[in-house]
PDB file of C-alpha atoms and ligand atoms in Angstrom:
ATOM      1  CA  MET A   1      16.674 -18.397   0.421  1.00  0.00           C
ATOM      2  CA  ASN A   2      15.112 -16.756  -2.168  1.00  0.00           C
ATOM      3  CA  ILE A   3      13.854 -18.666  -5.468  1.00  0.00           C
ATOM      4  CA  VAL A   4      12.646 -17.106  -8.786  1.00  0.00           C
ATOM      5  CA  LEU A   5      10.230 -19.251 -10.854  1.00  0.00           C
ATOM      6  CA  PHE A   6      10.643 -18.733 -14.219  1.00  0.00           C
ATOM      7  CA  GLY A   7       8.607 -20.083 -17.779  1.00  0.00           C
ATOM      8  CA  PRO A   8       6.150 -19.536 -19.676  1.00  0.00           C
ATOM      9  CA  PRO A   9       2.411 -18.961 -18.656  1.00  0.00           C
ATOM     10  CA  GLY A  10       1.494 -22.904 -17.633  1.00  0.00           C
ATOM     11  CA  ALA A  11       4.641 -23.994 -17.140  1.00  0.00           C
ATOM     12  CA  GLY A  12       3.950 -25.017 -13.625  1.00  0.00           C
ATOM     13  CA  LYS A  13       5.209 -22.057 -11.441  1.00  0.00           C
ATOM     14  CA  GLY A  14       2.618 -21.795  -9.077  1.00  0.00           C
ATOM     15  CA  THR A  15       2.215 -25.587  -8.377  1.00  0.00           C
ATOM     16  CA  GLN A  16       5.697 -25.308  -7.464  1.00  0.00           C
ATOM     17  CA  ALA A  17       5.953 -22.124  -5.680  1.00  0.00           C
ATOM     18  CA  ARG A  18       3.216 -23.055  -3.285  1.00  0.00           C
ATOM     19  CA  TYR A  19       5.336 -26.630  -2.799  1.00  0.00           C
ATOM     20  CA  LEU A  20       8.216 -24.518  -1.656  1.00  0.00           C
ATOM     21  CA  VAL A  21       6.371 -22.121   0.291  1.00  0.00           C
ATOM     22  CA  LYS A  22       5.777 -25.265   2.383  1.00  0.00           C
ATOM     23  CA  LYS A  23       8.833 -26.646   2.224  1.00  0.00           C
ATOM     24  CA  LEU A  24      11.003 -23.545   3.167  1.00  0.00           C
ATOM     25  CA  ASN A  25       8.227 -21.730   5.284  1.00  0.00           C
ATOM     26  CA  GLY A  26       8.357 -19.260   2.819  1.00  0.00           C
ATOM     27  CA  PHE A  27       5.992 -16.536   0.825  1.00  0.00           C
ATOM     28  CA  GLN A  28       4.785 -16.787  -2.604  1.00  0.00           C
ATOM     29  CA  ILE A  29       4.977 -13.601  -4.304  1.00  0.00           C
ATOM     30  CA  SER A  30       2.442 -14.182  -7.487  1.00  0.00           C
ATOM     31  CA  THR A  31       2.515 -10.826  -8.995  1.00  0.00           C
ATOM     32  CA  GLY A  32      -0.686 -12.280 -10.941  1.00  0.00           C
ATOM     33  CA  ASP A  33      -2.457 -13.348  -7.937  1.00  0.00           C
ATOM     34  CA  ILE A  34      -1.289  -9.467  -6.352  1.00  0.00           C
ATOM     35  CA  LEU A  35      -2.549  -7.595  -9.427  1.00  0.00           C
ATOM     36  CA  ARG A  36      -5.689  -9.999  -9.704  1.00  0.00           C
ATOM     37  CA  GLU A  37      -6.589  -9.188  -5.886  1.00  0.00           C
ATOM     38  CA  GLU A  38      -6.357  -5.306  -7.076  1.00  0.00           C
ATOM     39  CA  ILE A  39      -9.188  -6.214  -9.632  1.00  0.00           C
ATOM     40  CA  LYS A  40     -11.253  -8.181  -6.886  1.00  0.00           C
ATOM     41  CA  LYS A  41     -11.030  -5.494  -4.598  1.00  0.00           C
ATOM     42  CA  ASP A  42     -11.764  -2.602  -7.536  1.00  0.00           C
ATOM     43  CA  THR A  43      -9.011  -0.190  -6.363  1.00  0.00           C
ATOM     44  CA  ASP A  44      -7.636   2.453  -8.828  1.00  0.00           C
ATOM     45  CA  ILE A  45      -4.889   0.297  -9.603  1.00  0.00           C
ATOM     46  CA  GLY A  46      -7.444  -2.481 -10.360  1.00  0.00           C
ATOM     47  CA  LYS A  47      -9.330  -0.370 -12.519  1.00  0.00           C
ATOM     48  CA  LYS A  48      -6.451   0.552 -14.537  1.00  0.00           C
ATOM     49  CA  ILE A  49      -5.051  -3.018 -15.323  1.00  0.00           C
ATOM     50  CA  ILE A  50      -8.747  -5.057 -15.954  1.00  0.00           C
ATOM     51  CA  SER A  51      -8.626  -4.714 -20.086  1.00  0.00           C
ATOM     52  CA  ASN A  52      -4.960  -5.872 -20.211  1.00  0.00           C
ATOM     53  CA  MET A  53      -5.110  -8.676 -18.134  1.00  0.00           C
ATOM     54  CA  ASN A  54      -8.170  -9.849 -19.793  1.00  0.00           C
ATOM     55  CA  GLU A  55      -6.596  -9.446 -22.820  1.00  0.00           C
ATOM     56  CA  GLY A  56      -3.327 -11.372 -21.940  1.00  0.00           C
ATOM     57  CA  LYS A  57      -1.392  -8.211 -22.321  1.00  0.00           C
ATOM     58  CA  PHE A  58       1.336  -7.097 -19.778  1.00  0.00           C
ATOM     59  CA  VAL A  59       0.386  -4.743 -17.050  1.00  0.00           C
ATOM     60  CA  SER A  60       2.826  -1.728 -16.914  1.00  0.00           C
ATOM     61  CA  ASP A  61       6.241  -2.254 -15.388  1.00  0.00           C
ATOM     62  CA  GLU A  62       5.699   0.935 -13.076  1.00  0.00           C
ATOM     63  CA  ILE A  63       2.605  -0.719 -11.721  1.00  0.00           C
ATOM     64  CA  VAL A  64       4.041  -4.049 -10.995  1.00  0.00           C
ATOM     65  CA  ASN A  65       7.379  -2.875  -9.719  1.00  0.00           C
ATOM     66  CA  SER A  66       5.414  -0.913  -7.093  1.00  0.00           C
ATOM     67  CA  LEU A  67       3.097  -3.495  -5.920  1.00  0.00           C
ATOM     68  CA  LEU A  68       6.287  -5.869  -5.910  1.00  0.00           C
ATOM     69  CA  LYS A  69       8.721  -2.967  -3.743  1.00  0.00           C
ATOM     70  CA  ASN A  70       6.183  -3.674  -0.500  1.00  0.00           C
ATOM     71  CA  HIS A  71       6.877  -7.569  -0.367  1.00  0.00           C
ATOM     72  CA  VAL A  72      10.372  -7.596  -1.036  1.00  0.00           C
ATOM     73  CA  CYS A  73      10.916  -4.593   1.216  1.00  0.00           C
ATOM     74  CA  ASP A  74       8.884  -6.407   4.368  1.00  0.00           C
ATOM     75  CA  PRO A  75      11.144  -7.593   6.741  1.00  0.00           C
ATOM     76  CA  ARG A  76       8.758 -10.785   7.730  1.00  0.00           C
ATOM     77  CA  LYS A  77       9.537 -11.798   4.472  1.00  0.00           C
ATOM     78  CA  LYS A  78      13.282 -11.383   4.036  1.00  0.00           C
ATOM     79  CA  GLU A  79      14.987 -14.354   2.522  1.00  0.00           C
ATOM     80  CA  LYS A  80      12.013 -16.232   2.031  1.00  0.00           C
ATOM     81  CA  LEU A  81      11.123 -14.830  -1.229  1.00  0.00           C
ATOM     82  CA  ILE A  82       9.257 -16.996  -3.749  1.00  0.00           C
ATOM     83  CA  PHE A  83       8.964 -15.511  -6.853  1.00  0.00           C
ATOM     84  CA  ASP A  84       6.486 -16.664  -9.172  1.00  0.00           C
ATOM     85  CA  GLY A  85       5.816 -14.815 -12.747  1.00  0.00           C
ATOM     86  CA  TYR A  86       8.337 -12.021 -11.961  1.00  0.00           C
ATOM     87  CA  PRO A  87      10.243 -11.298 -13.608  1.00  0.00           C
ATOM     88  CA  ARG A  88       8.652 -11.011 -16.745  1.00  0.00           C
ATOM     89  CA  SER A  89      11.103  -8.217 -18.445  1.00  0.00           C
ATOM     90  CA  LEU A  90      14.414  -6.964 -18.505  1.00  0.00           C
ATOM     91  CA  ARG A  91      13.142  -3.878 -16.586  1.00  0.00           C
ATOM     92  CA  GLN A  92      11.609  -6.202 -13.886  1.00  0.00           C
ATOM     93  CA  ALA A  93      15.152  -8.356 -13.661  1.00  0.00           C
ATOM     94  CA  LYS A  94      16.628  -4.666 -13.222  1.00  0.00           C
ATOM     95  CA  ASN A  95      14.090  -3.634 -10.458  1.00  0.00           C
ATOM     96  CA  LEU A  96      14.579  -7.049  -8.687  1.00  0.00           C
ATOM     97  CA  ASP A  97      18.334  -6.954  -8.565  1.00  0.00           C
ATOM     98  CA  LEU A  98      18.495  -3.124  -7.399  1.00  0.00           C
ATOM     99  CA  LEU A  99      15.473  -4.035  -4.340  1.00  0.00           C
ATOM    100  CA  LEU A 100      17.209  -7.362  -3.476  1.00  0.00           C
ATOM    101  CA  ASN A 101      20.493  -5.398  -3.571  1.00  0.00           C
ATOM    102  CA  GLU A 102      19.307  -2.641  -1.495  1.00  0.00           C
ATOM    103  CA  SER A 103      17.524  -4.836   1.192  1.00  0.00           C
ATOM    104  CA  ASN A 104      20.864  -6.963   1.393  1.00  0.00           C
ATOM    105  CA  GLN A 105      19.637  -9.982  -0.112  1.00  0.00           C
ATOM    106  CA  LYS A 106      20.445 -12.124  -3.307  1.00  0.00           C
ATOM    107  CA  ILE A 107      18.402 -14.728  -5.805  1.00  0.00           C
ATOM    108  CA  ASP A 108      19.313 -18.248  -4.699  1.00  0.00           C
ATOM    109  CA  PHE A 109      18.334 -20.229  -6.979  1.00  0.00           C
ATOM    110  CA  ILE A 110      16.450 -19.320 -10.735  1.00  0.00           C
ATOM    111  CA  PHE A 111      14.833 -22.535 -11.923  1.00  0.00           C
ATOM    112  CA  PHE A 112      13.381 -22.265 -15.659  1.00  0.00           C
ATOM    113  CA  LEU A 113      10.823 -24.688 -15.925  1.00  0.00           C
ATOM    114  CA  ASN A 114      10.376 -25.201 -19.882  1.00  0.00           C
ATOM    115  CA  VAL A 115       7.716 -26.288 -21.467  1.00  0.00           C
ATOM    116  CA  ASN A 116       6.602 -25.967 -25.298  1.00  0.00           C
ATOM    117  CA  LYS A 117       3.650 -23.858 -26.795  1.00  0.00           C
ATOM    118  CA  GLU A 118       1.256 -27.235 -27.296  1.00  0.00           C
ATOM    119  CA  THR A 119       1.711 -28.595 -23.840  1.00  0.00           C
ATOM    120  CA  ILE A 120       1.160 -25.274 -22.958  1.00  0.00           C
ATOM    121  CA  ILE A 121      -2.145 -24.741 -24.373  1.00  0.00           C
ATOM    122  CA  GLU A 122      -3.522 -28.381 -23.116  1.00  0.00           C
ATOM    123  CA  ARG A 123      -2.698 -27.304 -19.342  1.00  0.00           C
ATOM    124  CA  ILE A 124      -4.176 -23.821 -19.825  1.00  0.00           C
ATOM    125  CA  LYS A 125      -7.356 -25.382 -21.116  1.00  0.00           C
ATOM    126  CA  LYS A 126      -7.673 -27.782 -18.294  1.00  0.00           C
ATOM    127  CA  ARG A 127      -7.145 -24.907 -15.982  1.00  0.00           C
ATOM    128  CA  LYS A 128      -9.833 -22.763 -17.217  1.00  0.00           C
ATOM    129  CA  ILE A 129     -12.345 -25.598 -16.177  1.00  0.00           C
ATOM    130  CA  LEU A 130     -10.848 -25.830 -12.904  1.00  0.00           C
ATOM    131  CA  GLU A 131      -9.975 -22.262 -11.944  1.00  0.00           C
ATOM    132  CA  ASN A 132     -12.322 -20.155 -14.136  1.00  0.00           C
ATOM    133  CA  ARG A 133      -9.791 -17.878 -15.145  1.00  0.00           C
ATOM    134  CA  SER A 134     -10.987 -14.927 -17.923  1.00  0.00           C
ATOM    135  CA  ASP A 135      -7.393 -15.012 -19.127  1.00  0.00           C
ATOM    136  CA  ASP A 136      -7.559 -18.664 -19.901  1.00  0.00           C
ATOM    137  CA  ASP A 137      -9.360 -18.399 -23.261  1.00  0.00           C
ATOM    138  CA  LEU A 138      -7.096 -19.899 -26.304  1.00  0.00           C
ATOM    139  CA  ASP A 139      -6.943 -16.271 -28.068  1.00  0.00           C
ATOM    140  CA  THR A 140      -5.746 -14.799 -25.092  1.00  0.00           C
ATOM    141  CA  ILE A 141      -3.636 -18.188 -24.204  1.00  0.00           C
ATOM    142  CA  LEU A 142      -2.076 -17.316 -27.828  1.00  0.00           C
ATOM    143  CA  LYS A 143      -1.629 -13.677 -26.704  1.00  0.00           C
ATOM    144  CA  ARG A 144      -0.012 -14.583 -23.558  1.00  0.00           C
ATOM    145  CA  TYR A 145       2.387 -16.636 -25.085  1.00  0.00           C
ATOM    146  CA  ASP A 146       3.854 -14.816 -27.573  1.00  0.00           C
ATOM    147  CA  THR A 147       4.098 -11.795 -24.850  1.00  0.00           C
ATOM    148  CA  TYR A 148       6.149 -14.400 -23.192  1.00  0.00           C
ATOM    149  CA  ILE A 149       8.441 -15.107 -26.425  1.00  0.00           C
ATOM    150  CA  GLU A 150       8.943 -11.021 -27.190  1.00  0.00           C
ATOM    151  CA  THR A 151       9.469  -9.870 -23.562  1.00  0.00           C
ATOM    152  CA  THR A 152       9.915 -12.659 -21.377  1.00  0.00           C
ATOM    153  CA  ARG A 153      12.355 -14.588 -22.864  1.00  0.00           C
ATOM    154  CA  PRO A 154      15.292 -11.728 -23.290  1.00  0.00           C
ATOM    155  CA  VAL A 155      15.166 -12.264 -19.212  1.00  0.00           C
ATOM    156  CA  LEU A 156      16.718 -15.565 -19.870  1.00  0.00           C
ATOM    157  CA  ASP A 157      19.954 -14.065 -21.408  1.00  0.00           C
ATOM    158  CA  HIS A 158      20.039 -11.908 -18.043  1.00  0.00           C
ATOM    159  CA  TYR A 159      20.238 -15.073 -16.001  1.00  0.00           C
ATOM    160  CA  SER A 160      21.242 -18.008 -18.002  1.00  0.00           C
ATOM    161  CA  LYS A 161      24.739 -17.664 -17.625  1.00  0.00           C
ATOM    162  CA  ASN A 162      24.500 -17.474 -13.650  1.00  0.00           C
ATOM    163  CA  LEU A 163      25.651 -20.701 -11.781  1.00  0.00           C
ATOM    164  CA  ASN A 164      22.568 -20.791  -9.900  1.00  0.00           C
ATOM    165  CA  PHE A 165      20.309 -20.749 -12.865  1.00  0.00           C
ATOM    166  CA  HIS A 166      18.701 -24.354 -13.862  1.00  0.00           C
ATOM    167  CA  GLU A 167      16.455 -25.509 -16.527  1.00  0.00           C
ATOM    168  CA  ILE A 168      13.992 -28.270 -15.766  1.00  0.00           C
ATOM    169  CA  ASP A 169      11.899 -30.226 -17.942  1.00  0.00           C
ATOM    170  CA  GLY A 170       8.658 -28.444 -17.221  1.00  0.00           C
ATOM    171  CA  SER A 171       6.677 -30.910 -19.242  1.00  0.00           C
ATOM    172  CA  MET A 172       7.323 -33.544 -16.584  1.00  0.00           C
ATOM    173  CA  GLU A 173       4.865 -34.897 -13.982  1.00  0.00           C
ATOM    174  CA  ILE A 174       4.693 -32.338 -10.989  1.00  0.00           C
ATOM    175  CA  ASP A 175       6.445 -34.847  -8.604  1.00  0.00           C
ATOM    176  CA  GLN A 176       8.933 -35.087 -10.946  1.00  0.00           C
ATOM    177  CA  ILE A 177       9.829 -31.240 -11.208  1.00  0.00           C
ATOM    178  CA  THR A 178       9.497 -31.169  -7.410  1.00  0.00           C
ATOM    179  CA  ASN A 179      12.209 -33.721  -7.079  1.00  0.00           C
ATOM    180  CA  LYS A 180      14.290 -32.378  -9.676  1.00  0.00           C
ATOM    181  CA  ILE A 181      13.922 -28.420  -7.685  1.00  0.00           C
ATOM    182  CA  ASP A 182      15.068 -30.670  -4.318  1.00  0.00           C
ATOM    183  CA  THR A 183      17.867 -32.210  -5.717  1.00  0.00           C
ATOM    184  CA  PHE A 184      19.101 -28.822  -6.840  1.00  0.00           C
ATOM    185  CA  LEU A 185      18.538 -27.012  -3.406  1.00  0.00           C
ATOM    186  CA  ASN A 186      20.172 -29.936  -1.439  1.00  0.00           C
ATOM    187  CA  VAL A 187      18.063 -29.494   1.807  1.00  0.00           C
TER     188      VAL A 187
HETATM  189  P1  LIG B   1      -0.162 -14.831 -14.204  1.00  0.00           P
HETATM  190  O1  LIG B   1      -0.884 -15.250 -12.954  1.00  0.00           O
HETATM  191  O2  LIG B   1       1.318 -15.070 -13.390  1.00  0.00           O
HETATM  192  O3  LIG B   1      -0.632 -16.285 -15.215  1.00  0.00           O
HETATM  193  O4  LIG B   1      -0.544 -13.761 -14.950  1.00  0.00           O
HETATM  194  C1  LIG B   1      -1.674 -13.352 -15.348  1.00  0.00           C
HETATM  195  C2  LIG B   1      -1.628 -11.919 -15.856  1.00  0.00           C
HETATM  196  O5  LIG B   1      -1.026 -10.850 -14.797  1.00  0.00           O
HETATM  197  C3  LIG B   1      -0.588 -11.915 -16.997  1.00  0.00           C
HETATM  198  O6  LIG B   1      -1.166 -12.550 -18.427  1.00  0.00           O
HETATM  199  C4  LIG B   1      -0.329 -10.306 -17.283  1.00  0.00           C
HETATM  200  O7  LIG B   1      -1.391  -9.530 -17.654  1.00  0.00           O
HETATM  201  C5  LIG B   1      -0.634 -10.087 -15.726  1.00  0.00           C
HETATM  202  N1  LIG B   1       0.871  -9.950 -14.855  1.00  0.00           N
HETATM  203  C6  LIG B   1       1.301 -10.925 -13.979  1.00  0.00           C
HETATM  204  N2  LIG B   1       2.600 -10.768 -13.826  1.00  0.00           N
HETATM  205  C7  LIG B   1       3.162  -9.949 -14.551  1.00  0.00           C
HETATM  206  C8  LIG B   1       4.413  -8.965 -14.445  1.00  0.00           C
HETATM  207  N3  LIG B   1       5.721  -9.671 -13.796  1.00  0.00           N
HETATM  208  N4  LIG B   1       4.205  -8.344 -15.308  1.00  0.00           N
HETATM  209  C9  LIG B   1       3.708  -7.803 -16.154  1.00  0.00           C
HETATM  210  N5  LIG B   1       2.629  -8.567 -16.039  1.00  0.00           N
HETATM  211  C10 LIG B   1       2.003  -9.230 -15.289  1.00  0.00           C
END
């Protein structure tokens, strides 16, 4: 089963992705983590993306799509993909459709965790203390939210008419969101 977790930064996609990985024996495909790993390892890609990431801007579709391909086409991960933070643009959504199609896969569920701006700011401030992420300061949070509204929200139109698209109130407690997801999965 392949699942896309969709929503603004701070919506709880990572938390729910980790839950689903355990439950379904799946693989979390967090493009944010994949990109942070490139920076940590100081690769050529890492050097190219560090300033964009620290400023809360998107990394180019070319770079993200190329890093994603290895995961989607990995036979070990087939039908066990839990996407967290991808796709974030229409081009990425179309790229994902193509890659899945090529490997005879599909998206089984899309969960849109919907959260308002005020809740996001409060949550990311807390995460900054817990995880000390360099892109979690207030200016960057606001920039990331604006980028989400401009570039990522249009992806909703791409998905929202699908029968496997489900909107969930992401301001609920973690357990309540998990329960909601479980109800839709019915497994
Ligand atoms: P995240 O950990 O998902 O909040 O992502 C952290 C940062 O990584 C974002 O603010 C972007 O700079 C970058 N990033 C993560 N995923 C993507 C993506 N799918 N497309 C472009 N940039 C991304």
